[in-house]
Amino acid sequence: MDTKALAALLFPNVTKTPEDMEALFPARTLPEGAVVSRMAPSPTGFVHLGNLVQGLTSERMCHQSGGTLFLRVEDTDAKREVPGAVEVLIESLKHYSILFDEGATVDGDNGIYGPYRQRQRAAIYHVYAKQLVEQGMAYPCFCTEEELADIHARQEAEKANYGYFGKWAVWRDRPMADIEQALAKGMPWVLRFRSTGSLENKIRFTDLIKGNLELTENDIDHVLLKSDGIPTYHFAHAVDDHLMHTTHVVRGDEWLPTLPFHLQLFRALGFKPPKYLHIGPLMKMDGDSKRKLSKRKDPELALTYYREAGFPVASVYEYLMTVLNSNFEEWRRQNPDAPIDSFKFSYKKMNPAGSLFDAAKLRDVSKNVISRMSTDRIYEETVAWAKDYDTALYEHLTADEPYAKAILAIGRGGKKPRKDFAVLGDVRPYLDFFYDDWFTVTDSYPDQFEKADIKAALEGFLKTFDERDDMNVWFDKIKRVAEGLGFASDMKAYKENPDAYRGNVADVSMFLRVAVTGRQNSPDMYAAMQVLGRERVLARIEKMIDSLK
Ligand code: GLU
């Protein structure tokens, strides 16, 4: 077979050579040891937590080593693509502030190794496809869907392995005349790899996460170019990661079975393969057993889930770090206020078997993260979230910014900040009582207390209330009211002899709390009254007194 003639026949318009390509994509000038990696998601319209796990791992490795991270849109599978998916993808990665140094952006490409969208790179793949044909390492296959289905059925009947290989690879050794004839008829064709691998042979390979592996060679003549001239993932992966000078490929371990083929392909093309890190899946407990998170069953797999629920980006990051690096939590305990970037991430601490996703743990981590935010930060986070997901909250918070910030400042700062919020969706039920149009009394007074006592306590408080009092004076006044009504002001004395009193000062505080906040549990009541201001406090207590008549 004259493979040069075949190559010319299949790719009449390809005039460029692999050398031309090498010149177009020159080596990067980066410091020794710098990692070049990429996120290479497919725009399916669904961005999932696994994308973020992969992105975060790549991002840390690149930026901790002074390297480069880029975004490449793997849009070779047009059938799976939904309109607008590329924008959705880029936008959600942006929301999670994965900092790309180059690649696809909503406003086009940024960087000299582009295009960064694979469908726009068709001409580049064809240069290498032509070379493989010239070298006898690839050939056209004109099988129709029906023929392939028939091969599959016969393999099934014979209990043979599935796939296009050996005697089943009916176009592998066809004479030139057959090919010319098929082309002349305009029959669609795909380009296949001519595998020389055998299932008898094993290859040894070291994955940076999974460790040393022994894998069976690939004997299938996989498709390199589909009939529309667009490459398969495999071929595009080899060409792009070579030309873009990727040093480390971080991807899901669902790609491990095709790794032997990828390595074959790199060799056939004369490329040095990158280092690989295959990440295990995210799993969850289902009853007593673990299973992979599934798109169909688990809404928490979708990134939109976290955004809608109001997990701040920082919380999701912090949680993923605890999942990815086993030593992160200890580091965080020792460095509670350090920026997350100062943690030394290492792929060596990743679990080869995959990680367990734990929703309760995420909430805990998030509570800590939010509790450490400054008032300005939690305000901004909440406003940004509410703008999209809770318009009424957005309007309340922005109508009077100083008031909203004063509310959010309660219990913030200091050694033991309050941990009221796991998600930004928790903010509204926490602070709604500060707004008169939202305020309602939701908790009632426990039956054990006499209405008359409650009313007397509220009236007593009103008589001496002065919003300029400091907390001690304010509380002393409540104690006096308690004593005047036969409630113990000293908890120790009360505990020693509860029957001697009608109740205690905590009960009196609760009477006030329900009147002013509408509930038995609320943020610090002194601070709350300071923020509410004299008018509101008086009005609410008076209203409660009226209702007790
Ligand atoms: N487009 C592939 C995917 O979304 C990328 C895998 C890779 O990173 O190489 O699974």
Coordinates of C-alpha atoms and ligand atoms in Angstrom, one line a residue:
M1 CA 0.0 0.0 0.0
D2 CA 1.3 3.4 -0.9
T3 CA 0.5 5.2 2.3
K4 CA 1.7 8.5 1.0
A5 CA -0.8 8.4 -1.8
L6 CA -3.5 7.3 0.6
A7 CA -2.7 10.3 2.8
A8 CA -2.9 12.6 -0.1
L9 CA -6.2 11.1 -1.2
L10 CA -7.8 11.5 2.2
F11 CA -6.4 14.9 3.1
P12 CA -6.0 16.7 -0.2
N13 CA -6.3 20.1 1.5
V14 CA -3.7 19.6 4.2
T15 CA -0.5 21.4 3.1
K16 CA 1.0 22.0 6.5
T17 CA 3.3 19.6 8.3
P18 CA 3.8 18.6 11.9
E19 CA 6.9 20.8 11.9
D20 CA 4.8 23.8 11.0
M21 CA 2.6 23.0 13.9
E22 CA 5.5 22.7 16.3
A23 CA 6.7 26.1 15.2
L24 CA 3.2 27.6 15.8
F25 CA 3.1 26.2 19.4
P26 CA 6.6 26.8 20.7
A27 CA 7.8 25.5 24.1
R28 CA 6.7 27.6 27.1
T29 CA 9.3 29.6 29.0
L30 CA 8.6 28.7 32.6
P31 CA 10.7 28.1 35.7
E32 CA 12.1 24.6 36.3
G33 CA 9.4 22.3 37.7
A34 CA 6.5 24.5 36.7
V35 CA 3.3 22.6 36.1
V36 CA 1.3 23.3 33.0
S37 CA -2.2 21.9 33.3
R38 CA -5.7 22.4 32.1
M39 CA -9.3 22.0 32.7
A40 CA -10.8 20.4 29.7
P41 CA -14.5 20.0 30.3
S42 CA -17.1 19.2 27.7
P43 CA -19.9 21.7 27.4
T44 CA -22.8 19.4 28.2
G45 CA -24.7 22.1 30.1
F46 CA -24.0 20.2 33.4
V47 CA -21.1 21.4 35.4
H48 CA -20.5 19.1 38.4
L49 CA -18.5 18.9 41.6
G50 CA -16.1 16.5 39.9
N51 CA -15.2 19.3 37.5
L52 CA -14.4 21.5 40.4
V53 CA -12.3 18.8 42.2
Q54 CA -10.3 18.3 39.1
G55 CA -10.0 22.1 38.4
L56 CA -8.9 22.8 42.0
T57 CA -6.3 20.1 41.9
S58 CA -4.9 21.4 38.6
E59 CA -5.1 25.0 39.7
R60 CA -3.2 24.4 42.9
M61 CA -0.5 22.3 41.2
C62 CA 0.0 25.0 38.5
H63 CA 0.0 28.0 40.7
Q64 CA 2.0 26.6 43.5
S65 CA 4.8 25.8 41.1
G66 CA 4.8 29.0 39.1
G67 CA 3.1 27.3 36.1
T68 CA 0.2 27.9 33.9
L69 CA -3.4 26.8 34.0
F70 CA -5.6 27.0 30.9
L71 CA -9.2 26.3 30.0
R72 CA -9.9 24.2 26.9
V73 CA -13.4 23.5 25.8
E74 CA -13.7 20.0 24.6
D75 CA -16.7 20.4 22.2
T76 CA -15.9 17.5 19.9
D77 CA -19.1 15.8 20.7
A78 CA -21.6 18.1 19.1
K79 CA -24.5 15.7 19.8
R80 CA -24.1 16.2 23.5
E81 CA -23.7 19.9 23.4
V82 CA -26.7 22.1 24.4
P83 CA -27.0 25.7 23.2
G84 CA -25.3 28.2 25.5
A85 CA -23.5 25.4 27.4
V86 CA -20.0 26.9 26.7
E87 CA -21.1 30.2 28.3
V88 CA -22.7 28.3 31.3
L89 CA -19.5 26.4 31.7
I90 CA -17.2 29.4 31.6
E91 CA -19.5 31.4 33.8
S92 CA -19.7 28.8 36.5
L93 CA -16.0 28.2 36.6
K94 CA -15.6 31.9 36.9
H95 CA -18.1 32.0 39.7
Y96 CA -15.9 29.5 41.5
S97 CA -12.9 31.8 40.7
I98 CA -10.7 29.2 39.3
L99 CA -8.0 31.5 37.9
F100 CA -7.1 30.6 34.4
D101 CA -4.0 32.1 32.9
E102 CA -5.1 31.5 29.4
G103 CA -7.8 29.7 27.4
A104 CA -11.4 30.1 26.5
T105 CA -13.3 33.0 27.9
V106 CA -16.8 34.4 27.2
D107 CA -15.2 37.1 25.2
G108 CA -13.1 34.7 23.0
D109 CA -9.7 33.1 23.5
N110 CA -6.9 34.4 25.6
G111 CA -3.4 33.0 24.9
I112 CA -1.1 32.0 22.1
Y113 CA -1.8 28.2 22.2
G114 CA -5.3 28.5 20.9
P115 CA -7.9 28.1 19.5
Y116 CA -8.9 26.7 22.9
R117 CA -12.2 25.2 21.5
Q118 CA -11.5 21.9 19.8
R119 CA -13.9 22.2 17.0
Q120 CA -12.0 25.2 15.8
R121 CA -8.8 23.1 15.8
A122 CA -9.9 20.7 13.1
A123 CA -7.2 21.7 10.6
I124 CA -4.5 21.1 13.3
Y125 CA -5.7 17.5 13.9
H126 CA -5.8 16.8 10.2
V127 CA -2.1 17.6 9.9
Y128 CA -1.3 14.9 12.4
A129 CA -3.9 12.5 11.0
K130 CA -2.3 12.8 7.6
Q131 CA 1.1 12.0 9.1
L132 CA -0.3 8.9 10.8
V133 CA -1.8 7.7 7.5
E134 CA 1.5 8.4 5.7
Q135 CA 3.3 6.3 8.3
G136 CA 0.8 3.5 8.0
M137 CA -0.5 4.0 11.5
A138 CA -4.0 5.0 10.6
Y139 CA -6.5 4.1 7.9
P140 CA -10.0 5.0 6.7
C141 CA -12.9 2.8 7.6
F142 CA -16.2 3.0 5.6
C143 CA -18.3 0.7 7.8
T144 CA -21.9 1.9 8.2
E145 CA -23.7 1.9 11.5
E146 CA -25.5 -1.3 10.4
E147 CA -22.2 -3.1 9.6
L148 CA -20.8 -2.1 13.0
A149 CA -23.9 -3.4 14.7
D150 CA -23.6 -6.6 12.8
I151 CA -20.0 -7.0 13.9
H152 CA -21.1 -6.4 17.5
A153 CA -23.9 -9.0 17.1
R154 CA -21.6 -11.6 15.7
Q155 CA -19.0 -11.0 18.5
E156 CA -21.8 -11.5 21.0
A157 CA -22.8 -14.8 19.4
E158 CA -19.2 -16.0 19.3
K159 CA -18.6 -14.7 22.8
A160 CA -15.7 -12.7 21.4
N161 CA -14.4 -9.4 22.8
Y162 CA -16.2 -6.4 21.4
G163 CA -14.6 -3.8 19.2
Y164 CA -13.0 -3.2 15.9
F165 CA -9.8 -5.3 16.0
G166 CA -8.1 -8.3 14.3
K167 CA -10.4 -10.1 11.9
W168 CA -13.3 -7.8 12.7
A169 CA -11.3 -4.8 11.5
V170 CA -12.6 -5.2 7.9
W171 CA -11.0 -2.1 6.5
R172 CA -7.6 -2.5 8.1
D173 CA -6.0 -4.1 5.2
R174 CA -8.2 -3.2 2.3
P175 CA -6.5 -2.5 -1.1
M176 CA -6.2 1.0 -2.3
A177 CA -8.7 0.3 -5.1
D178 CA -11.5 -0.4 -2.6
I179 CA -10.8 2.8 -0.8
E180 CA -10.7 4.8 -4.0
Q181 CA -14.0 3.3 -5.0
A182 CA -15.7 4.0 -1.7
L183 CA -14.4 7.6 -1.8
A184 CA -15.6 8.0 -5.3
K185 CA -19.1 6.9 -4.2
G186 CA -19.0 9.5 -1.5
M187 CA -19.3 7.0 1.3
P188 CA -18.6 8.6 4.7
W189 CA -15.5 7.4 6.5
V190 CA -13.8 7.6 9.9
L191 CA -10.1 7.4 10.4
R192 CA -9.0 4.6 12.6
F193 CA -5.8 3.9 14.5
R194 CA -3.9 0.8 13.4
S195 CA -3.2 -0.8 16.8
T196 CA -0.2 -3.1 17.1
G197 CA -1.1 -3.9 20.7
S198 CA -2.1 -7.2 22.1
L199 CA -4.2 -8.3 25.0
E200 CA -1.3 -10.7 25.9
N201 CA 0.9 -7.8 26.8
K202 CA 0.9 -5.6 29.9
I203 CA 2.2 -2.1 30.2
R204 CA 3.6 -0.7 33.4
F205 CA 2.7 2.8 34.2
T206 CA 2.9 5.2 37.2
D207 CA 0.0 7.4 37.9
L208 CA 0.8 10.2 40.3
I209 CA -2.4 9.5 42.4
K210 CA -3.0 5.8 41.8
G211 CA 0.6 4.7 41.9
N212 CA 2.2 1.9 39.9
L213 CA -0.3 0.2 37.6
E214 CA -0.1 -2.7 35.3
L215 CA -2.5 -2.3 32.4
T216 CA -3.4 -4.5 29.4
E217 CA -2.3 -3.2 26.0
N218 CA -4.9 -1.8 23.6
D219 CA -5.7 -4.0 20.6
I220 CA -8.6 -2.0 19.2
D221 CA -8.4 0.2 16.1
H222 CA -10.1 3.1 17.8
V223 CA -11.6 6.0 15.8
L224 CA -9.3 9.1 15.6
L225 CA -11.4 11.3 13.3
K226 CA -15.2 11.0 13.0
S227 CA -16.9 11.2 9.6
D228 CA -17.3 14.9 10.0
G229 CA -13.5 15.3 10.4
I230 CA -13.8 16.2 14.1
P231 CA -11.5 14.1 16.3
T232 CA -12.5 11.8 19.1
Y233 CA -11.5 12.8 22.7
H234 CA -8.5 10.5 22.5
F235 CA -6.9 12.0 19.4
A236 CA -7.6 15.6 20.4
H237 CA -6.2 14.9 23.9
A238 CA -2.9 13.7 22.4
V239 CA -2.5 16.5 19.9
D240 CA -3.7 19.3 22.1
D241 CA -1.9 18.4 25.3
H242 CA 1.3 18.0 23.2
L243 CA 1.0 21.3 21.4
M244 CA -0.2 23.2 24.4
H245 CA 2.7 21.8 26.4
T246 CA 0.6 20.3 29.2
T247 CA 3.0 18.7 31.7
H248 CA 0.3 17.1 34.0
V249 CA -3.1 15.8 33.0
V250 CA -5.5 15.7 35.9
R251 CA -8.8 13.9 35.0
G252 CA -11.4 11.4 36.3
D253 CA -10.4 7.8 36.6
E254 CA -13.1 6.8 34.1
W255 CA -10.3 7.5 31.6
L256 CA -7.9 4.9 33.0
P257 CA -9.2 2.1 30.8
T258 CA -8.3 4.1 27.6
L259 CA -4.9 5.2 29.0
P260 CA -3.1 2.3 27.2
F261 CA -4.5 3.6 23.9
H262 CA -3.5 7.2 24.8
L263 CA 0.0 6.1 25.5
Q264 CA 0.1 4.2 22.2
L265 CA -1.1 7.3 20.4
F266 CA 1.5 9.6 22.0
R267 CA 4.2 7.1 20.9
A268 CA 2.8 6.8 17.3
L269 CA 2.8 10.6 17.0
G270 CA 6.3 10.9 18.4
F271 CA 5.1 12.9 21.4
K272 CA 6.3 12.7 25.0
P273 CA 3.3 11.8 27.1
P274 CA 2.4 14.1 30.1
K275 CA 2.3 12.9 33.6
Y276 CA -1.2 11.7 34.6
L277 CA -3.2 12.0 37.8
H278 CA -6.4 10.0 37.7
I279 CA -8.8 11.2 40.3
G280 CA -11.1 8.6 42.0
P281 CA -14.9 9.4 41.9
L282 CA -16.8 11.3 44.5
M283 CA -18.9 8.9 46.5
K284 CA -21.6 9.1 49.1
M285 CA -23.0 6.7 51.7
D286 CA -26.2 5.1 50.7
G287 CA -27.4 3.2 53.6
D288 CA -24.4 1.1 54.7
S289 CA -22.6 1.2 51.4
K290 CA -20.7 3.7 49.3
R291 CA -21.7 4.5 45.8
K292 CA -20.7 7.1 43.2
L293 CA -22.5 10.3 43.1
S294 CA -25.0 10.1 40.3
K295 CA -26.3 12.9 38.1
R296 CA -29.7 11.3 38.1
K297 CA -30.1 10.6 41.8
D298 CA -28.0 13.3 43.6
P299 CA -28.8 17.0 43.1
E300 CA -25.7 17.8 45.1
L301 CA -23.5 16.7 42.2
A302 CA -24.5 19.8 40.2
L303 CA -22.5 23.0 40.9
T304 CA -25.7 25.0 40.6
Y305 CA -27.0 23.2 43.7
Y306 CA -24.4 24.9 45.9
R307 CA -24.9 28.3 44.3
E308 CA -28.7 28.1 44.8
A309 CA -28.4 26.9 48.3
G310 CA -26.1 29.8 49.0
F311 CA -22.9 28.0 49.9
P312 CA -20.2 30.7 49.5
V313 CA -17.5 29.8 47.1
A314 CA -15.0 29.9 50.0
S315 CA -17.0 27.3 51.8
V316 CA -17.1 24.9 48.9
Y317 CA -13.3 25.4 48.4
E318 CA -12.6 24.9 52.0
Y319 CA -14.7 21.7 52.0
L320 CA -13.1 20.3 48.9
M321 CA -9.7 20.9 50.4
T322 CA -10.6 18.8 53.4
V323 CA -11.8 16.1 51.0
L324 CA -8.7 16.3 48.8
N325 CA -5.9 16.6 51.2
S326 CA -6.0 14.5 54.4
N327 CA -3.8 17.0 56.3
F328 CA -5.8 20.1 55.5
E329 CA -8.1 20.0 58.6
E330 CA -5.1 19.8 60.9
W331 CA -3.5 22.7 59.1
R332 CA -6.7 24.7 59.4
R333 CA -7.0 24.1 63.1
Q334 CA -3.5 25.5 63.5
N335 CA -4.0 28.3 61.1
P336 CA -7.7 29.3 61.6
D337 CA -7.3 32.7 59.9
A338 CA -4.8 32.0 57.2
P339 CA -5.9 32.4 53.5
I340 CA -6.6 29.0 52.0
D341 CA -3.9 29.6 49.3
S342 CA -1.2 29.4 51.9
F343 CA -1.9 25.8 52.5
K344 CA 0.6 23.6 50.7
F345 CA -1.6 21.4 48.6
S346 CA -0.1 18.0 47.5
Y347 CA -1.5 15.4 45.2
K348 CA 0.4 12.9 47.3
K349 CA -2.3 13.3 50.0
M350 CA -5.1 12.5 47.7
N351 CA -7.0 9.3 48.2
P352 CA -6.5 7.0 45.1
A353 CA -9.8 5.3 45.7
G354 CA -11.8 8.5 45.6
S355 CA -13.4 10.7 48.2
L356 CA -16.5 10.5 50.2
F357 CA -18.9 13.4 49.9
D358 CA -20.5 14.3 53.2
A359 CA -23.2 16.9 53.1
A360 CA -23.3 17.4 56.9
K361 CA -19.5 18.0 56.9
L362 CA -19.9 20.5 54.2
R363 CA -22.4 22.4 56.3
D364 CA -20.1 22.3 59.3
V365 CA -17.1 23.6 57.3
S366 CA -19.3 26.3 55.8
K367 CA -20.5 27.4 59.2
N368 CA -16.9 27.9 60.2
V369 CA -15.9 29.7 57.0
I370 CA -18.9 32.1 57.2
S371 CA -18.3 32.7 60.9
R372 CA -14.8 33.9 60.1
M373 CA -16.0 36.4 57.4
S374 CA -15.9 40.1 58.2
T375 CA -19.2 41.9 58.4
D376 CA -18.6 43.6 55.1
R377 CA -17.8 40.3 53.4
I378 CA -20.9 38.5 54.7
Y379 CA -22.9 41.4 53.7
E380 CA -21.5 41.4 50.2
E381 CA -21.9 37.6 49.9
T382 CA -25.5 37.7 51.0
V383 CA -26.5 40.6 48.8
A384 CA -24.9 38.9 45.8
W385 CA -26.7 35.7 46.5
A386 CA -30.0 37.3 47.4
K387 CA -29.9 39.3 44.2
D388 CA -30.4 36.0 42.2
Y389 CA -32.3 33.9 44.7
D390 CA -34.2 36.0 47.2
T391 CA -35.3 39.4 45.9
A392 CA -37.1 40.4 49.0
L393 CA -34.0 39.8 51.1
Y394 CA -31.9 41.7 48.5
E395 CA -34.3 44.7 48.8
H396 CA -34.3 44.7 52.6
L397 CA -30.5 44.5 52.8
T398 CA -29.8 47.2 50.3
A399 CA -32.5 49.6 51.4
D400 CA -30.5 50.5 54.5
E401 CA -27.0 49.1 54.3
P402 CA -25.7 50.4 57.6
Y403 CA -28.7 48.8 59.4
A404 CA -28.1 45.5 57.6
K405 CA -24.5 45.5 58.5
A406 CA -25.2 46.3 62.1
I407 CA -27.4 43.2 62.2
L408 CA -24.8 41.0 60.5
A409 CA -22.1 42.3 62.9
I410 CA -23.8 40.8 65.9
G411 CA -21.7 38.0 67.3
R412 CA -19.1 38.5 64.6
G413 CA -15.3 38.9 65.2
G414 CA -13.7 37.9 68.4
K415 CA -12.4 34.5 69.4
K416 CA -15.6 32.6 69.3
P417 CA -17.8 34.0 66.5
R418 CA -21.3 32.7 66.2
K419 CA -21.9 30.0 63.7
D420 CA -25.5 30.6 62.6
F421 CA -25.1 30.3 58.9
A422 CA -24.2 27.2 56.9
V423 CA -25.7 28.7 53.8
L424 CA -26.7 32.2 52.8
G425 CA -30.2 30.9 52.7
D426 CA -30.0 30.8 56.5
V427 CA -29.5 34.6 56.7
R428 CA -33.1 35.6 56.2
P429 CA -34.8 33.4 58.9
Y430 CA -32.1 34.6 61.2
L431 CA -32.5 38.3 60.8
D432 CA -36.1 38.7 59.5
F433 CA -37.3 40.0 62.9
F434 CA -35.1 43.1 62.5
Y435 CA -37.5 44.2 59.8
D436 CA -40.9 45.4 60.9
D437 CA -42.7 44.1 57.8
W438 CA -41.3 40.7 58.4
F439 CA -41.5 40.7 62.2
T440 CA -44.1 38.2 63.7
V441 CA -44.2 36.6 67.0
T442 CA -43.7 32.9 66.2
D443 CA -43.0 31.5 69.6
S444 CA -45.5 31.6 72.4
Y445 CA -44.9 31.8 76.1
P446 CA -44.7 28.5 77.8
D447 CA -47.9 27.7 79.7
Q448 CA -46.1 27.4 83.1
F449 CA -45.9 31.3 83.3
E450 CA -48.8 33.5 84.3
K451 CA -49.8 36.1 81.8
A452 CA -49.9 38.7 84.7
D453 CA -46.2 37.9 85.5
I454 CA -45.2 38.3 81.9
K455 CA -47.0 41.5 81.5
A456 CA -45.7 42.9 84.8
A457 CA -42.1 42.0 83.7
L458 CA -42.5 43.8 80.3
E459 CA -44.0 46.8 82.0
G460 CA -41.2 46.8 84.6
F461 CA -38.6 46.7 81.8
L462 CA -40.3 49.5 79.9
K463 CA -40.2 51.8 82.9
T464 CA -36.4 51.9 83.2
F465 CA -35.3 51.0 79.6
D466 CA -32.6 53.4 78.3
E467 CA -30.9 52.4 75.1
R468 CA -27.8 54.3 76.2
D469 CA -27.2 51.8 79.0
D470 CA -24.2 49.5 78.6
M471 CA -24.8 45.8 78.8
N472 CA -24.1 45.5 82.5
V473 CA -26.5 48.3 83.5
W474 CA -29.1 46.9 81.1
F475 CA -28.9 43.5 82.5
D476 CA -28.9 44.8 86.1
K477 CA -32.1 46.5 85.4
I478 CA -33.6 43.2 84.1
K479 CA -32.4 41.6 87.3
R480 CA -34.2 44.2 89.4
V481 CA -37.4 43.6 87.5
A482 CA -37.0 39.9 88.1
E483 CA -36.5 40.3 91.8
G484 CA -39.4 42.7 92.1
L485 CA -41.7 39.9 90.7
G486 CA -40.3 37.2 92.9
F487 CA -38.1 35.7 90.2
A488 CA -34.5 34.8 91.2
S489 CA -31.9 37.2 89.9
D490 CA -29.1 34.9 90.9
M491 CA -29.1 31.5 89.0
K492 CA -27.1 29.8 91.7
A493 CA -29.6 30.7 94.4
Y494 CA -32.4 29.6 92.1
K495 CA -30.9 26.2 91.4
E496 CA -30.4 25.6 95.1
N497 CA -34.0 26.3 96.0
P498 CA -36.2 26.6 92.9
D499 CA -39.4 26.4 94.8
A500 CA -38.7 29.6 96.6
Y501 CA -39.1 31.6 93.3
R502 CA -41.7 32.1 90.6
G503 CA -38.9 31.6 88.1
N504 CA -35.6 33.2 87.4
V505 CA -33.9 36.0 85.5
A506 CA -33.5 33.8 82.4
D507 CA -37.2 33.5 82.2
V508 CA -37.7 37.2 82.5
S509 CA -35.2 37.7 79.7
M510 CA -37.1 35.2 77.6
F511 CA -40.3 37.2 78.2
L512 CA -38.5 40.2 76.6
R513 CA -37.0 38.2 73.9
V514 CA -40.2 36.8 72.7
A515 CA -41.8 40.3 72.7
V516 CA -38.9 41.9 70.9
T517 CA -37.7 39.2 68.5
G518 CA -40.7 37.0 68.3
R519 CA -38.9 33.9 69.3
Q520 CA -37.3 32.2 72.3
N521 CA -33.9 31.9 70.5
S522 CA -32.3 34.8 69.0
P523 CA -28.9 36.5 68.6
D524 CA -27.7 38.3 71.7
M525 CA -30.6 40.3 72.9
Y526 CA -28.7 43.3 74.2
A527 CA -27.0 43.7 70.8
A528 CA -30.3 43.1 69.0
M529 CA -32.0 45.8 71.0
Q530 CA -29.1 48.2 70.3
V531 CA -29.5 47.6 66.5
L532 CA -33.4 47.7 66.6
G533 CA -33.3 51.0 68.4
R534 CA -35.5 52.5 71.0
E535 CA -38.6 53.1 68.9
R536 CA -38.9 49.5 67.7
V537 CA -38.1 48.0 71.1
L538 CA -40.7 50.1 72.8
A539 CA -43.3 49.5 70.2
R540 CA -42.9 45.8 70.2
I541 CA -43.0 45.5 74.0
E542 CA -46.1 47.7 74.1
K543 CA -47.8 45.6 71.5
M544 CA -47.1 42.5 73.4
I545 CA -48.4 44.0 76.7
D546 CA -51.6 44.9 74.8
S547 CA -52.0 41.4 73.5
L548 CA -51.7 40.0 77.1
K549 CA -54.7 41.9 78.3
Ligands
GLU1 N1 -13.5 16.3 28.1 C1 -13.0 15.3 29.0 C2 -14.1 15.2 30.1 O1 -14.9 16.1 30.3 C3 -11.7 15.8 29.7 C4 -10.9 14.8 30.3 C5 -9.5 15.4 30.4 O2 -9.3 16.3 31.3 O3 -8.6 15.0 29.7 O4 -14.2 14.2 30.8

